[in-house]
PDB file of C-alpha atoms in Angstrom:
ATOM      1  CA  UNK A 973       0.000   0.000   0.000  1.00  0.00           C
ATOM      2  CA  UNK A 974       1.116   3.556  -0.631  1.00  0.00           C
ATOM      3  CA  UNK A 975       0.535   4.945   2.839  1.00  0.00           C
ATOM      4  CA  UNK A 976       2.832   6.966   5.024  1.00  0.00           C
ATOM      5  CA  UNK A 977       3.974   5.130   8.134  1.00  0.00           C
ATOM      6  CA  UNK A 978       1.869   7.241  10.449  1.00  0.00           C
ATOM      7  CA  UNK A 979      -0.007  10.514  10.124  1.00  0.00           C
ATOM      8  CA  UNK A 980      -0.213  12.809  13.137  1.00  0.00           C
ATOM      9  CA  UNK A 981      -3.204  15.160  13.115  1.00  0.00           C
ATOM     10  CA  UNK A 982      -3.445  18.267  15.286  1.00  0.00           C
ATOM     11  CA  UNK A 983      -7.150  18.294  16.162  1.00  0.00           C
ATOM     12  CA  UNK A 984      -7.393  21.848  17.502  1.00  0.00           C
ATOM     13  CA  UNK A 985      -9.918  23.923  15.591  1.00  0.00           C
ATOM     14  CA  UNK A 986     -11.489  20.940  13.800  1.00  0.00           C
ATOM     15  CA  UNK A 987     -15.163  19.981  13.954  1.00  0.00           C
ATOM     16  CA  UNK A 988     -15.796  16.719  15.825  1.00  0.00           C
ATOM     17  CA  UNK A 989     -17.929  14.804  13.326  1.00  0.00           C
ATOM     18  CA  UNK A 990     -16.135  15.960  10.199  1.00  0.00           C
ATOM     19  CA  UNK A 991     -12.710  15.068  11.574  1.00  0.00           C
ATOM     20  CA  UNK A 992     -14.020  11.733  12.869  1.00  0.00           C
ATOM     21  CA  UNK A 993     -15.453  10.735   9.490  1.00  0.00           C
ATOM     22  CA  UNK A 994     -12.188  11.568   7.712  1.00  0.00           C
ATOM     23  CA  UNK A 995     -10.190   9.598  10.287  1.00  0.00           C
ATOM     24  CA  UNK A 996     -12.621   6.644  10.098  1.00  0.00           C
ATOM     25  CA  UNK A 997     -12.246   6.408   6.317  1.00  0.00           C
ATOM     26  CA  UNK A 998      -8.464   6.566   6.574  1.00  0.00           C
ATOM     27  CA  UNK A 999      -8.065   3.891   9.249  1.00  0.00           C
ATOM     28  CA  UNK A1000     -10.442   1.575   7.375  1.00  0.00           C
ATOM     29  CA  UNK A1001      -8.253   1.893   4.297  1.00  0.00           C
ATOM     30  CA  UNK A1002      -5.169   0.870   6.302  1.00  0.00           C
ATOM     31  CA  UNK A1003      -3.565   4.165   7.337  1.00  0.00           C
ATOM     32  CA  UNK A1004      -2.163   4.559  10.860  1.00  0.00           C
ATOM     33  CA  UNK A1005      -3.349   7.807  12.462  1.00  0.00           C
ATOM     34  CA  UNK A1006      -2.474   9.620  15.685  1.00  0.00           C
ATOM     35  CA  UNK A1007      -4.727  12.490  16.789  1.00  0.00           C
ATOM     36  CA  UNK A1008      -3.330  14.949  19.351  1.00  0.00           C
ATOM     37  CA  UNK A1009      -4.848  17.930  21.216  1.00  0.00           C
ATOM     38  CA  UNK A1010      -8.344  16.413  21.291  1.00  0.00           C
ATOM     39  CA  UNK A1011      -9.342  18.807  24.072  1.00  0.00           C
ATOM     40  CA  UNK A1012      -9.409  21.642  21.509  1.00  0.00           C
ATOM     41  CA  UNK A1013     -11.813  19.994  19.061  1.00  0.00           C
ATOM     42  CA  UNK A1014     -14.885  22.127  18.295  1.00  0.00           C
ATOM     43  CA  UNK A1015     -18.516  21.026  18.171  1.00  0.00           C
ATOM     44  CA  UNK A1016     -21.045  23.050  16.190  1.00  0.00           C
ATOM     45  CA  UNK A1017     -24.004  24.379  18.155  1.00  0.00           C
ATOM     46  CA  UNK A1018     -23.932  26.392  21.344  1.00  0.00           C
ATOM     47  CA  UNK A1019     -22.418  25.030  24.538  1.00  0.00           C
ATOM     48  CA  UNK A1020     -25.662  24.706  26.488  1.00  0.00           C
ATOM     49  CA  UNK A1021     -27.342  22.586  23.790  1.00  0.00           C
ATOM     50  CA  UNK A1022     -24.339  20.274  23.493  1.00  0.00           C
ATOM     51  CA  UNK A1023     -24.143  19.892  27.263  1.00  0.00           C
ATOM     52  CA  UNK A1024     -27.826  18.915  27.455  1.00  0.00           C
ATOM     53  CA  UNK A1025     -27.314  16.353  24.679  1.00  0.00           C
ATOM     54  CA  UNK A1026     -24.337  14.823  26.479  1.00  0.00           C
ATOM     55  CA  UNK A1027     -26.179  14.754  29.806  1.00  0.00           C
ATOM     56  CA  UNK A1028     -29.012  12.870  28.062  1.00  0.00           C
ATOM     57  CA  UNK A1029     -26.427  10.359  26.871  1.00  0.00           C
ATOM     58  CA  UNK A1030     -25.099  10.010  30.435  1.00  0.00           C
ATOM     59  CA  UNK A1031     -28.552   8.908  31.595  1.00  0.00           C
ATOM     60  CA  UNK A1032     -28.578   5.898  29.276  1.00  0.00           C
ATOM     61  CA  UNK A1033     -27.707   2.735  31.177  1.00  0.00           C
ATOM     62  CA  UNK A1034     -28.626  -0.893  31.547  1.00  0.00           C
ATOM     63  CA  UNK A1035     -31.480  -1.288  34.030  1.00  0.00           C
ATOM     64  CA  UNK A1036     -30.457  -4.607  35.530  1.00  0.00           C
ATOM     65  CA  UNK A1037     -26.686  -4.106  35.778  1.00  0.00           C
ATOM     66  CA  UNK A1038     -25.383  -0.625  34.848  1.00  0.00           C
ATOM     67  CA  UNK A1039     -21.749  -1.730  35.124  1.00  0.00           C
ATOM     68  CA  UNK A1040     -22.221  -3.729  31.914  1.00  0.00           C
ATOM     69  CA  UNK A1041     -22.588  -0.576  29.857  1.00  0.00           C
ATOM     70  CA  UNK A1042     -22.966   1.617  27.982  1.00  0.00           C
ATOM     71  CA  UNK A1043     -19.790   3.265  29.193  1.00  0.00           C
ATOM     72  CA  UNK A1044     -19.738   7.056  29.271  1.00  0.00           C
ATOM     73  CA  UNK A1045     -16.319   8.527  28.611  1.00  0.00           C
ATOM     74  CA  UNK A1046     -15.575  11.990  29.918  1.00  0.00           C
ATOM     75  CA  UNK A1047     -12.097  12.631  28.487  1.00  0.00           C
ATOM     76  CA  UNK A1048     -12.070  14.526  25.157  1.00  0.00           C
ATOM     77  CA  UNK A1049      -9.771  11.958  23.545  1.00  0.00           C
ATOM     78  CA  UNK A1050     -12.095   9.106  24.490  1.00  0.00           C
ATOM     79  CA  UNK A1051     -15.166  11.037  23.280  1.00  0.00           C
ATOM     80  CA  UNK A1052     -13.425  11.492  19.918  1.00  0.00           C
ATOM     81  CA  UNK A1053     -12.396   7.813  19.913  1.00  0.00           C
ATOM     82  CA  UNK A1054     -15.995   6.742  20.493  1.00  0.00           C
ATOM     83  CA  UNK A1055     -17.233   9.085  17.744  1.00  0.00           C
ATOM     84  CA  UNK A1056     -14.841   7.404  15.309  1.00  0.00           C
ATOM     85  CA  UNK A1057     -15.892   3.966  16.578  1.00  0.00           C
ATOM     86  CA  UNK A1058     -19.492   4.791  15.686  1.00  0.00           C
ATOM     87  CA  UNK A1059     -18.396   5.294  12.073  1.00  0.00           C
ATOM     88  CA  UNK A1060     -16.466   2.006  11.859  1.00  0.00           C
ATOM     89  CA  UNK A1061     -17.894  -1.551  11.848  1.00  0.00           C
ATOM     90  CA  UNK A1062     -16.088  -2.156  15.137  1.00  0.00           C
ATOM     91  CA  UNK A1063     -17.608  -5.573  15.845  1.00  0.00           C
ATOM     92  CA  UNK A1064     -16.029  -7.140  12.749  1.00  0.00           C
ATOM     93  CA  UNK A1065     -12.401  -8.182  12.411  1.00  0.00           C
ATOM     94  CA  UNK A1066     -11.788  -5.464   9.817  1.00  0.00           C
ATOM     95  CA  UNK A1067     -13.239  -2.819  12.133  1.00  0.00           C
ATOM     96  CA  UNK A1068     -11.256  -4.005  15.153  1.00  0.00           C
ATOM     97  CA  UNK A1069      -8.032  -3.869  13.162  1.00  0.00           C
ATOM     98  CA  UNK A1070      -8.960  -0.388  11.960  1.00  0.00           C
ATOM     99  CA  UNK A1071      -9.565   0.839  15.526  1.00  0.00           C
ATOM    100  CA  UNK A1072      -6.160  -0.560  16.516  1.00  0.00           C
ATOM    101  CA  UNK A1073      -4.605   1.734  13.902  1.00  0.00           C
ATOM    102  CA  UNK A1074      -5.983   4.818  15.700  1.00  0.00           C
ATOM    103  CA  UNK A1075      -4.354   6.537  18.679  1.00  0.00           C
ATOM    104  CA  UNK A1076      -5.878   9.584  20.375  1.00  0.00           C
ATOM    105  CA  UNK A1077      -4.377  11.909  22.990  1.00  0.00           C
ATOM    106  CA  UNK A1078      -5.266  14.970  25.039  1.00  0.00           C
ATOM    107  CA  UNK A1079      -2.420  17.442  24.676  1.00  0.00           C
ATOM    108  CA  UNK A1080       0.749  16.485  22.803  1.00  0.00           C
ATOM    109  CA  UNK A1081       2.661  13.653  24.530  1.00  0.00           C
ATOM    110  CA  UNK A1082       6.466  13.442  24.140  1.00  0.00           C
ATOM    111  CA  UNK A1083       6.920  11.157  21.124  1.00  0.00           C
ATOM    112  CA  UNK A1084       4.617  13.350  19.008  1.00  0.00           C
ATOM    113  CA  UNK A1085       5.778  16.815  20.028  1.00  0.00           C
ATOM    114  CA  UNK A1086       8.695  16.607  17.578  1.00  0.00           C
ATOM    115  CA  UNK A1087       6.653  15.161  14.701  1.00  0.00           C
ATOM    116  CA  UNK A1088       5.091  17.253  11.953  1.00  0.00           C
ATOM    117  CA  UNK A1089       1.371  17.592  12.651  1.00  0.00           C
ATOM    118  CA  UNK A1090      -1.188  17.801   9.848  1.00  0.00           C
ATOM    119  CA  UNK A1091      -4.562  19.524   9.606  1.00  0.00           C
ATOM    120  CA  UNK A1092      -7.635  18.347   7.694  1.00  0.00           C
ATOM    121  CA  UNK A1093      -8.910  21.362   5.708  1.00  0.00           C
ATOM    122  CA  UNK A1094     -12.329  19.778   5.075  1.00  0.00           C
ATOM    123  CA  UNK A1095     -12.908  19.545   8.844  1.00  0.00           C
ATOM    124  CA  UNK A1096     -11.639  22.958   9.980  1.00  0.00           C
ATOM    125  CA  UNK A1097     -14.225  25.080  11.776  1.00  0.00           C
ATOM    126  CA  UNK A1098     -13.102  28.344  10.184  1.00  0.00           C
ATOM    127  CA  UNK A1099     -13.746  26.854   6.742  1.00  0.00           C
ATOM    128  CA  UNK A1100     -16.886  24.787   7.390  1.00  0.00           C
ATOM    129  CA  UNK A1101     -18.943  26.987   9.748  1.00  0.00           C
ATOM    130  CA  UNK A1102     -20.389  30.372   8.858  1.00  0.00           C
ATOM    131  CA  UNK A1103     -18.655  33.204  10.749  1.00  0.00           C
ATOM    132  CA  UNK A1104     -21.531  33.978  13.139  1.00  0.00           C
ATOM    133  CA  UNK A1105     -22.374  30.375  14.053  1.00  0.00           C
ATOM    134  CA  UNK A1106     -21.999  29.172  17.606  1.00  0.00           C
ATOM    135  CA  UNK A1107     -19.680  26.371  18.609  1.00  0.00           C
ATOM    136  CA  UNK A1108     -18.243  24.904  21.777  1.00  0.00           C
ATOM    137  CA  UNK A1109     -14.893  23.382  22.681  1.00  0.00           C
ATOM    138  CA  UNK A1110     -14.794  19.698  23.609  1.00  0.00           C
ATOM    139  CA  UNK A1111     -12.418  20.305  26.540  1.00  0.00           C
ATOM    140  CA  UNK A1112     -14.893  22.629  28.234  1.00  0.00           C
ATOM    141  CA  UNK A1113     -17.802  20.255  27.610  1.00  0.00           C
ATOM    142  CA  UNK A1114     -15.804  17.353  29.056  1.00  0.00           C
ATOM    143  CA  UNK A1115     -14.889  19.404  32.111  1.00  0.00           C
ATOM    144  CA  UNK A1116     -18.547  20.264  32.728  1.00  0.00           C
ATOM    145  CA  UNK A1117     -19.633  16.600  32.581  1.00  0.00           C
ATOM    146  CA  UNK A1118     -16.925  15.240  34.861  1.00  0.00           C
ATOM    147  CA  UNK A1119     -13.451  15.278  33.250  1.00  0.00           C
ATOM    148  CA  UNK A1120     -11.083  16.184  36.079  1.00  0.00           C
ATOM    149  CA  UNK A1121      -7.895  16.970  34.146  1.00  0.00           C
ATOM    150  CA  UNK A1122      -8.703  20.240  32.392  1.00  0.00           C
ATOM    151  CA  UNK A1123      -6.089  22.077  34.494  1.00  0.00           C
ATOM    152  CA  UNK A1124      -3.353  19.815  33.071  1.00  0.00           C
ATOM    153  CA  UNK A1125      -4.019  20.998  29.512  1.00  0.00           C
ATOM    154  CA  UNK A1126      -5.114  24.607  30.025  1.00  0.00           C
ATOM    155  CA  UNK A1127      -2.451  26.598  31.841  1.00  0.00           C
TER     156      UNK A1127
END
C-alpha cells in the first residue's frame, strides 16, 4: 500500500464529526493515524445545547446491571475515539483492526511533540462553519460533565 507510516493530526480547531469521518475512512483503508490535542476539538451548536445532549447520553444505562454498559467517557480523547468507533464496523475483524490503527491523545505527549502535525482542511471550523455560528470546545464540555484533568491541559 502507498501509505505513510503514520499521520499525526493536530485536532485543535477541527469539527468533531467531520474530523471523525475523515479519520474513520483513513483507518479503514489501512492508514495509521495519531490524533493529538483532542481537548481543543470544536462542536457546532452552542455550549448549552451540546451539554444537554451529552447529559441525556449520560442517563442511558442498563437497568439490571449498569456496570455492563454503555460506558460514558468523559475525556475529550475518548469522546473522539468513540465518535470514530461509531463510524467504523467495530464488531467485525476489519473494524477491530482499523480501531487498533488509531491513537488519540489529550495534549501532545512526548513522542509526538517533535513530529510534523497535519490539519484536515475539510474539517476545519473556520472553513466549514459560517462566521456567526456558535460552537463549543470539547475540553470545556468534558470538564462540565466530569473530566477532572482540564487544568493539566489549560495553563
